[in-house]
PDB file of C-alpha atoms in Angstrom:
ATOM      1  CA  UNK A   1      93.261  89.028 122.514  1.00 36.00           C
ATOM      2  CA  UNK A   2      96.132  91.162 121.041  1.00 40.00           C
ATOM      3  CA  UNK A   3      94.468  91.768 118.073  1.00 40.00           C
ATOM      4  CA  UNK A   4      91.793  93.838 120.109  1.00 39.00           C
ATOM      5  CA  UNK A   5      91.131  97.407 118.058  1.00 42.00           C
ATOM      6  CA  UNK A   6      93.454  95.919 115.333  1.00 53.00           C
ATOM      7  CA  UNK A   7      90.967  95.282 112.292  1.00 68.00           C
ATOM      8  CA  UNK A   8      92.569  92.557 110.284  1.00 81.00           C
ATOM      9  CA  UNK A   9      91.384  91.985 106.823  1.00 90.00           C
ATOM     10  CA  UNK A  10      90.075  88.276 107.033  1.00 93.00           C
ATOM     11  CA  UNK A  11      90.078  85.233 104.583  1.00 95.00           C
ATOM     12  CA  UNK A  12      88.173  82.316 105.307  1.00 95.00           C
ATOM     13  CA  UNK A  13      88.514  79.277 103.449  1.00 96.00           C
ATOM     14  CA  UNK A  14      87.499  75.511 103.700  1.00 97.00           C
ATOM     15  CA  UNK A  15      89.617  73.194 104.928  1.00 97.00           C
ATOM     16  CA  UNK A  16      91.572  71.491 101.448  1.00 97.00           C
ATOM     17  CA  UNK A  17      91.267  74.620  99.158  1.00 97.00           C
ATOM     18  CA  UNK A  18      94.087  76.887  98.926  1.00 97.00           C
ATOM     19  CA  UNK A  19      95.233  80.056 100.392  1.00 97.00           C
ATOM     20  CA  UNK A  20      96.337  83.576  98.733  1.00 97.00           C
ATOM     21  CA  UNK A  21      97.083  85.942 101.079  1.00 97.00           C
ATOM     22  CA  UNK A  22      98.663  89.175  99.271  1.00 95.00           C
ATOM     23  CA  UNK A  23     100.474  91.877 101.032  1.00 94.00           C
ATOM     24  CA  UNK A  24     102.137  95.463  99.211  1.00 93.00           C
ATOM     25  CA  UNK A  25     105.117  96.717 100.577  1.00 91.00           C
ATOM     26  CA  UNK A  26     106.138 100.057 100.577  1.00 84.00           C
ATOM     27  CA  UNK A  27     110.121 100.544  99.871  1.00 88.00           C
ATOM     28  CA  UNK A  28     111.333 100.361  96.760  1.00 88.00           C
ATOM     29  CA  UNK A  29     114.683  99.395  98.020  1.00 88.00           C
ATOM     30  CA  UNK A  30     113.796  96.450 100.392  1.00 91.00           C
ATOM     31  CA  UNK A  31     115.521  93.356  98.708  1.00 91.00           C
ATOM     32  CA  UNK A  32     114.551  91.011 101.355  1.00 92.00           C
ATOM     33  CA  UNK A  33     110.748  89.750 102.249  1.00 95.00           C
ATOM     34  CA  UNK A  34     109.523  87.822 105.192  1.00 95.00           C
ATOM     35  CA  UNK A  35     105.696  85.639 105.614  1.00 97.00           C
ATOM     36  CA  UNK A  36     105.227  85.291 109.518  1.00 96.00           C
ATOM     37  CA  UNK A  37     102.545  83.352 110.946  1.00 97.00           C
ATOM     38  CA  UNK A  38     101.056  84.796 114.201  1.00 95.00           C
ATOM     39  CA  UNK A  39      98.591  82.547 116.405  1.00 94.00           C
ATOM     40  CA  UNK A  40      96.950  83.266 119.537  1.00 90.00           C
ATOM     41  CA  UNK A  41      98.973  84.498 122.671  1.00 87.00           C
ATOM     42  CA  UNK A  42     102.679  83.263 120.473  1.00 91.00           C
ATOM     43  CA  UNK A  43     104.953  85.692 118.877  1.00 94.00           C
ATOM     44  CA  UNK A  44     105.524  85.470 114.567  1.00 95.00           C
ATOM     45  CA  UNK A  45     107.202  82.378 113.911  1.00 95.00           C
ATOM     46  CA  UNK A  46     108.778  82.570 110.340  1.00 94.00           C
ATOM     47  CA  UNK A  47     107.583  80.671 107.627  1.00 95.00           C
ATOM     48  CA  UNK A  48     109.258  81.460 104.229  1.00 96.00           C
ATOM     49  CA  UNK A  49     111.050  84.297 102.881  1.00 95.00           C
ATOM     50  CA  UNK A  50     112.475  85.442  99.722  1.00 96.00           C
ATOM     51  CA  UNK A  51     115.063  87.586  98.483  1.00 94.00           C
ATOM     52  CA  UNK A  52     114.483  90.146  95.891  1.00 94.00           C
ATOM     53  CA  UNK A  53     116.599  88.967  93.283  1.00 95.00           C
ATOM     54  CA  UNK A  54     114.289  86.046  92.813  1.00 96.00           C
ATOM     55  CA  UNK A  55     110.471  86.096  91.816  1.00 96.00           C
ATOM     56  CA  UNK A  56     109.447  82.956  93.299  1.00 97.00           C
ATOM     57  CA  UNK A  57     110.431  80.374  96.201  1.00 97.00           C
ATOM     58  CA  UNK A  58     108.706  76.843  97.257  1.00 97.00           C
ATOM     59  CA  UNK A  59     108.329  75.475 100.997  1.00 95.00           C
ATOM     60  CA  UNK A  60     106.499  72.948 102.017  1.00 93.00           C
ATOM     61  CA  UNK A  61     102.938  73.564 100.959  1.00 96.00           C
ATOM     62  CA  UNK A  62     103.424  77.128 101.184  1.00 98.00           C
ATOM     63  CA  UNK A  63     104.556  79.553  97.864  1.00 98.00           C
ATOM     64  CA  UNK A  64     105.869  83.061  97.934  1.00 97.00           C
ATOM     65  CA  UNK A  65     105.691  85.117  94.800  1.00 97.00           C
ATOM     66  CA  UNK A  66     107.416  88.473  94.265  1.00 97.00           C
ATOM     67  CA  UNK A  67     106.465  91.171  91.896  1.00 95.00           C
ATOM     68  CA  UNK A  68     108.881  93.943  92.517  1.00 93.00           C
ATOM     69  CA  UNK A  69     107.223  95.923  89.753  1.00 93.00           C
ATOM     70  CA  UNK A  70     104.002  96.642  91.676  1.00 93.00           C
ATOM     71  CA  UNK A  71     105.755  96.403  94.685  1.00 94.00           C
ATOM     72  CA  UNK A  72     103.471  92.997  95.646  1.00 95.00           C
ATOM     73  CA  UNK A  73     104.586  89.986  97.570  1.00 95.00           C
ATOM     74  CA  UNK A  74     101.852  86.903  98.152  1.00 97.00           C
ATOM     75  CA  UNK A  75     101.796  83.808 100.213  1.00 97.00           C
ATOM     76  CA  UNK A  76     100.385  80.481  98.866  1.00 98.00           C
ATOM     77  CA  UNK A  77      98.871  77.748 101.068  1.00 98.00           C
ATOM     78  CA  UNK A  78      98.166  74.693  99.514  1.00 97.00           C
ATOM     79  CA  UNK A  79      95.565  72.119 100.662  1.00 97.00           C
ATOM     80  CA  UNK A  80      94.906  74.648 103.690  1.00 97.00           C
ATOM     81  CA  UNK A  81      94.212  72.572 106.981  1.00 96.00           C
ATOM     82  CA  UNK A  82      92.548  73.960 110.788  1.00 96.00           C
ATOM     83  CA  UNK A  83      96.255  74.139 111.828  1.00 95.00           C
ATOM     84  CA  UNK A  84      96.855  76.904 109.378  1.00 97.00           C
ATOM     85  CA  UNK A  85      94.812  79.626 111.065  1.00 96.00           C
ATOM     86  CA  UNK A  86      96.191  82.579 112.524  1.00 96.00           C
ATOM     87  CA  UNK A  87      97.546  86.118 111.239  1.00 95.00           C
ATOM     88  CA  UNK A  88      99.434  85.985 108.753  1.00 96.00           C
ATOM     89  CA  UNK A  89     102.079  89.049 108.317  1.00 95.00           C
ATOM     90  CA  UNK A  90     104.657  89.951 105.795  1.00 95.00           C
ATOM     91  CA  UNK A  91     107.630  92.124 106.477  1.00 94.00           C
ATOM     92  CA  UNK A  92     109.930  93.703 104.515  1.00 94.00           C
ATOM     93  CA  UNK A  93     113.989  94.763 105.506  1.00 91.00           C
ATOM     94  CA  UNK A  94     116.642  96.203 103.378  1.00 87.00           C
ATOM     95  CA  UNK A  95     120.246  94.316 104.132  1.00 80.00           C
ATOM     96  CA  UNK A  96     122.107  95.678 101.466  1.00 76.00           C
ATOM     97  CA  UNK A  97     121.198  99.657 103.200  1.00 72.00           C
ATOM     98  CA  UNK A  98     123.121  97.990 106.230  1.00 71.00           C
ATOM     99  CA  UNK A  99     119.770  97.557 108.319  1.00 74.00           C
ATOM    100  CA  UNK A 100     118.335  94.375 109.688  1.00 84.00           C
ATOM    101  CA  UNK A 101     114.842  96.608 110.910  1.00 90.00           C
ATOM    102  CA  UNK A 102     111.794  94.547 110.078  1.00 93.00           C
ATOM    103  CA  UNK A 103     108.472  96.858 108.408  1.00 93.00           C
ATOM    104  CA  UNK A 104     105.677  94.606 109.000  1.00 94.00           C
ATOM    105  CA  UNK A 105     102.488  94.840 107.258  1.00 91.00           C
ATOM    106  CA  UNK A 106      99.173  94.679 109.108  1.00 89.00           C
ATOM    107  CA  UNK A 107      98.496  91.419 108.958  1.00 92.00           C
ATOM    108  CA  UNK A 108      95.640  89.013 107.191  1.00 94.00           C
ATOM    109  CA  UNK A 109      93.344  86.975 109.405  1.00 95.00           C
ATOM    110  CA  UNK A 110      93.127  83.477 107.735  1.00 97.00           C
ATOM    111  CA  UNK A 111      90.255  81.427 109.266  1.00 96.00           C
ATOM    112  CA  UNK A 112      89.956  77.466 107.930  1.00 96.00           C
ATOM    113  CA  UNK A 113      86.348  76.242 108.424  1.00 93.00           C
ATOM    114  CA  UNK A 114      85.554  72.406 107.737  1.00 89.00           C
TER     115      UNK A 114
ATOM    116  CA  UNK B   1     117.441  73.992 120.853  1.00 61.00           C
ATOM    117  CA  UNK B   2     115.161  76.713 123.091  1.00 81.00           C
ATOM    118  CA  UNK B   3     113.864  79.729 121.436  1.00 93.00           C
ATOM    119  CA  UNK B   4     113.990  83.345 122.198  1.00 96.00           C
ATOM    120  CA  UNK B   5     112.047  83.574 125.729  1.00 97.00           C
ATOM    121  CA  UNK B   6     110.480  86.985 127.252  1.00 98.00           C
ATOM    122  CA  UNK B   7     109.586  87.598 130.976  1.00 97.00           C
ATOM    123  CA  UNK B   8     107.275  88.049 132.131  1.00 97.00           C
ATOM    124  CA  UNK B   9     104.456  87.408 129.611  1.00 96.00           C
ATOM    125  CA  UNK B  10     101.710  90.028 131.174  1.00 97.00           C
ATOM    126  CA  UNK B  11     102.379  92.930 133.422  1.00 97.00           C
ATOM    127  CA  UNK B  12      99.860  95.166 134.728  1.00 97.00           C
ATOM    128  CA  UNK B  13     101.327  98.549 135.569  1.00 97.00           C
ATOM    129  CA  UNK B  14      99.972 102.298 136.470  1.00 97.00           C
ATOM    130  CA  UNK B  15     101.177 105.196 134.886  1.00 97.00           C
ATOM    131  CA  UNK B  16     104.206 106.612 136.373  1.00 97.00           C
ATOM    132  CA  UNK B  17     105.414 103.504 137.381  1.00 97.00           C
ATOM    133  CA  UNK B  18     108.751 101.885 136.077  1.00 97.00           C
ATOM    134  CA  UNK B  19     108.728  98.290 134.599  1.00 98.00           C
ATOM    135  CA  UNK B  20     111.842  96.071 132.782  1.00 98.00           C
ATOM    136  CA  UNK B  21     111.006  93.734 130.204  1.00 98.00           C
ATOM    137  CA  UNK B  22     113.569  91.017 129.963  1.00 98.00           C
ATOM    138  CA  UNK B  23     114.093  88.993 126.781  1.00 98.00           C
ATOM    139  CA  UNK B  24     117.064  85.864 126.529  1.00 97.00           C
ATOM    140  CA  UNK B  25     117.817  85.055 122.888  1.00 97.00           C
ATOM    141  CA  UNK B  26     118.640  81.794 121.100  1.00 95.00           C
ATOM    142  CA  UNK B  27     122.093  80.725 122.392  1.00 94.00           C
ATOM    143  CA  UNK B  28     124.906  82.065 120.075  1.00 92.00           C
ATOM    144  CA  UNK B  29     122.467  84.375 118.622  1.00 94.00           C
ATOM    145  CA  UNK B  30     125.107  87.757 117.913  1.00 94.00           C
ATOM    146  CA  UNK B  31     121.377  89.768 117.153  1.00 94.00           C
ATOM    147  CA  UNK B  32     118.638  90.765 118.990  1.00 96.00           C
ATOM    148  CA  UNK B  33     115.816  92.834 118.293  1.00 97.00           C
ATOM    149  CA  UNK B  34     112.679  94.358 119.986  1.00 98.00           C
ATOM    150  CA  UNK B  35     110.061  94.978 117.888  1.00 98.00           C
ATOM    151  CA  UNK B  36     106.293  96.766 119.764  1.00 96.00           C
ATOM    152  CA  UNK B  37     102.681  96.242 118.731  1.00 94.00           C
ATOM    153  CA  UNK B  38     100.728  98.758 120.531  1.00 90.00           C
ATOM    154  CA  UNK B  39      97.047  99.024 120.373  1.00 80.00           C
ATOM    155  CA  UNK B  40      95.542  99.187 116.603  1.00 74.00           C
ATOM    156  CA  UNK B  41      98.702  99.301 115.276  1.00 84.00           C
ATOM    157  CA  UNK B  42     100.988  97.310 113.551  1.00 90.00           C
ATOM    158  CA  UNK B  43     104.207  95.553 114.804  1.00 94.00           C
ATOM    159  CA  UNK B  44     107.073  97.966 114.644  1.00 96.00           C
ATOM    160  CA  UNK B  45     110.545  97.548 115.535  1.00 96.00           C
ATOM    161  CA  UNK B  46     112.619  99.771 118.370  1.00 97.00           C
ATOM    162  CA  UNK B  47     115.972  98.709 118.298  1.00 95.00           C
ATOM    163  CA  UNK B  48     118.502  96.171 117.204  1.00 95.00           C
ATOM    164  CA  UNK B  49     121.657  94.624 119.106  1.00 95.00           C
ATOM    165  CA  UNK B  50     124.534  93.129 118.051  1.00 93.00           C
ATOM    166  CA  UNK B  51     125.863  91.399 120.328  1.00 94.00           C
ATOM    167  CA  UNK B  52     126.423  94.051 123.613  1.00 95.00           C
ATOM    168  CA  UNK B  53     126.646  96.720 120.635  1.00 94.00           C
ATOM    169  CA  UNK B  54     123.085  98.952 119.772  1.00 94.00           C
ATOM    170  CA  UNK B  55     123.391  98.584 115.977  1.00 91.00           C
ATOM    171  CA  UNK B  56     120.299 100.653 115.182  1.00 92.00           C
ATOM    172  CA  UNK B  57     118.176 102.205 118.124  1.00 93.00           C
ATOM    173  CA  UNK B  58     116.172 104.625 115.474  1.00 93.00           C
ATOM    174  CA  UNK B  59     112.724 102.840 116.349  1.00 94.00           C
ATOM    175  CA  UNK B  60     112.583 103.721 120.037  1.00 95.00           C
ATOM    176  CA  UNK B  61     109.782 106.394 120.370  1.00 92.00           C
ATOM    177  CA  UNK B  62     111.510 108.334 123.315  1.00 92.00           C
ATOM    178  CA  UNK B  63     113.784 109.002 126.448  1.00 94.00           C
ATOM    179  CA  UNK B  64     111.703 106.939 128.567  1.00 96.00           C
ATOM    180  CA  UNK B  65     112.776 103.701 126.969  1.00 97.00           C
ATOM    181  CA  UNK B  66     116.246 102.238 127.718  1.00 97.00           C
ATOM    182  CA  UNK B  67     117.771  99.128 126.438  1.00 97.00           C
ATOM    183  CA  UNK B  68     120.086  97.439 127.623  1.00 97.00           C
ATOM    184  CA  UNK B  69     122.309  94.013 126.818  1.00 97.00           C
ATOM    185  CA  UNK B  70     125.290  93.653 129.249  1.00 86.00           C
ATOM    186  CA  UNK B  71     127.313  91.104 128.158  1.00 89.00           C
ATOM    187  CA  UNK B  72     125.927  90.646 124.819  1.00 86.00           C
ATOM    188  CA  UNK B  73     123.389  87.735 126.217  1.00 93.00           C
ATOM    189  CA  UNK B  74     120.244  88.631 127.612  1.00 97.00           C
ATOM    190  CA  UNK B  75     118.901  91.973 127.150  1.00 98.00           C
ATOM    191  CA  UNK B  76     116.689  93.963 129.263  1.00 98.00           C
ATOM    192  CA  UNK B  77     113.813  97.214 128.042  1.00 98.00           C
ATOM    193  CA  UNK B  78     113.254  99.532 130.581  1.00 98.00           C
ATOM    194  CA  UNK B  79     109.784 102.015 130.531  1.00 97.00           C
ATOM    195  CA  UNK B  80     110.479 104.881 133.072  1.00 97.00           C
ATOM    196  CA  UNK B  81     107.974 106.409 133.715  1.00 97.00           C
ATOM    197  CA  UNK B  82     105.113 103.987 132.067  1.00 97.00           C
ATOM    198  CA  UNK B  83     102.408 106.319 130.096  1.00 96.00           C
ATOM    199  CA  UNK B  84      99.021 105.010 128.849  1.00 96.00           C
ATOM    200  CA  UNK B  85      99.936 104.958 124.870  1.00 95.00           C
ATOM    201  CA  UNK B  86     103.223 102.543 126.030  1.00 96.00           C
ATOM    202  CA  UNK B  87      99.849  99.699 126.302  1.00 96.00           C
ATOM    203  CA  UNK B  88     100.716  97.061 123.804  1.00 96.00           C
ATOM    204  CA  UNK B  89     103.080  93.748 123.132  1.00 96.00           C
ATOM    205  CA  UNK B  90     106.785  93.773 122.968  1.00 97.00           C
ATOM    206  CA  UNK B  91     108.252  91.441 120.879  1.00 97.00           C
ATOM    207  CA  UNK B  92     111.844  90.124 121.455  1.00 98.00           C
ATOM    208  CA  UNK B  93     113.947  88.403 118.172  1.00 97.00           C
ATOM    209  CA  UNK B  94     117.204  87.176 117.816  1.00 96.00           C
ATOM    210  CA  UNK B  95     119.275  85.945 114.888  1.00 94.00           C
ATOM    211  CA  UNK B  96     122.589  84.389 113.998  1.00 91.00           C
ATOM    212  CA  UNK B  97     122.920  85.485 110.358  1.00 83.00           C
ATOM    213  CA  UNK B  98     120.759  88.487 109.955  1.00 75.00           C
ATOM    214  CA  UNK B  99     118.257  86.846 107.618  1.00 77.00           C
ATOM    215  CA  UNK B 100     115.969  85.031 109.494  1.00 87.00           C
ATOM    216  CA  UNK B 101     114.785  86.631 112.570  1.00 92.00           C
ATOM    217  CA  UNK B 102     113.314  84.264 115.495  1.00 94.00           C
ATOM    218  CA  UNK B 103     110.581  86.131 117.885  1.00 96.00           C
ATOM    219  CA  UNK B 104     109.802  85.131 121.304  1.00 97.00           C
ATOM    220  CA  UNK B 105     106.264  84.990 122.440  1.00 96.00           C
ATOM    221  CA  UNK B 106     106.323  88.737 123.568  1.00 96.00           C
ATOM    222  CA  UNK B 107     105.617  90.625 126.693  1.00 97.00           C
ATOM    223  CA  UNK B 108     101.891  92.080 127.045  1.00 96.00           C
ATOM    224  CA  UNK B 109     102.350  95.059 128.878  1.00 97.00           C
ATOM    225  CA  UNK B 110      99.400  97.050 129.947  1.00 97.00           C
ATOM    226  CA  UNK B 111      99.115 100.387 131.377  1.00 97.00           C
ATOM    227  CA  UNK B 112      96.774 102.111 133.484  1.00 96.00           C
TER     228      UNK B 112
END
């Protein structure tokens, strides 16, 4: 598969707990933040983003926190279900520098067992 | 509404050889991006479009790449000549507004 020689840090959970999957990014000047869910032979479909003037923002069963202090970003599933696994990735831009380019991180492996 | 579509999604190719990656955005969609995941790496991004315009180009590794969007609609990545370390998955993404970025399912190229 594409991940081939790509070794994802993985997190397996049961089906109905929750999710945390943390990502750091690098620049301190990125103000906008992306989660991206990756399955099998598709390309990153968006899930939720945030900008960086706000700490916290709610989808549907999903949570992304921001903590530009340590330079951390997270992604909340709750009541995670088989549908839910793939890569996960989070990516990072800075629009106010005038630059739409997308840093992506490497990506979390989230497996959902039953 | 259709998403962002590639063609085609797996070529086989041998170095030297010369192959054009074609990518057709969400209708309307001003901005288009490729983006590259070669082997081990992570997903990095070549150049950006808006509309027939190259915005930002700073991510293509070398003069063997050429992209092109005549028109402003579809846009097309040319490898010329194809080397071994140009193995990997091209991602295509367009947008309308800049802030949310829609990716195709990406072009598996592989080299050999």
């Amino acid at each position: 598969g594409e991940s081939v020689g790509l070794h994802l840090p993985t997190l397996s959970v049961q089906e109905g707990d929750n999710s945390i999957i943390n990502c750091a990014y690098s620049n301190s000047a990125s103000d906008y933040f992306i989660w991206y869910k990756q399955e099998s032979g598709k390309g990153p479909q968006f899930i939720i983003d945030i900008r960086s003037n706000m700490d916290k923002r709610q989808g549907q069963r999903v949570t992304v926190l921001l903590n530009k202090t340590v330079k951390h970003l997270s992604l909340q599933i709750a009541a995670t279900q088989p549908g839910d696994s793939a890569v996960y990735f989070c990516a990072e831009t800075s629009l106010s520098y005038n630059t739409d380019k997308l840093i992506f991180g490497t990506g979390t492996r989230l497996q959902v067992f039953p | 509404e259709a998403g962002v579509t590639q063609f085609p999604s797996h070529s086989v190719i041998e170095k030297g050889q010369t192959v054009t990656l074609r990518c057709d955005p969400i209708s309307g969609h001003d901005n288009l991006y490729w983006y590259r995941r070669v082997m081990g790496k992570e997903i990095k991004f070549l150049l950006h479009f808006v509309k027939e315009s190259k915005q930002d180009e700073s991510g293509m590794p070398n003069n063997r790449f050429l992209a092109e969007r005549t028109g402003g609609t579809y846009s097309t990545l040319k490898v010329q000549p194809a080397e071994l370390e140009d193995s990997g998955v091209y991602f295509c993404a367009s947008s309308q507004d800049r802030w949310q970025q829609f990716f195709g399912p990406g072009t598996r190229l592989t080299v050999l």
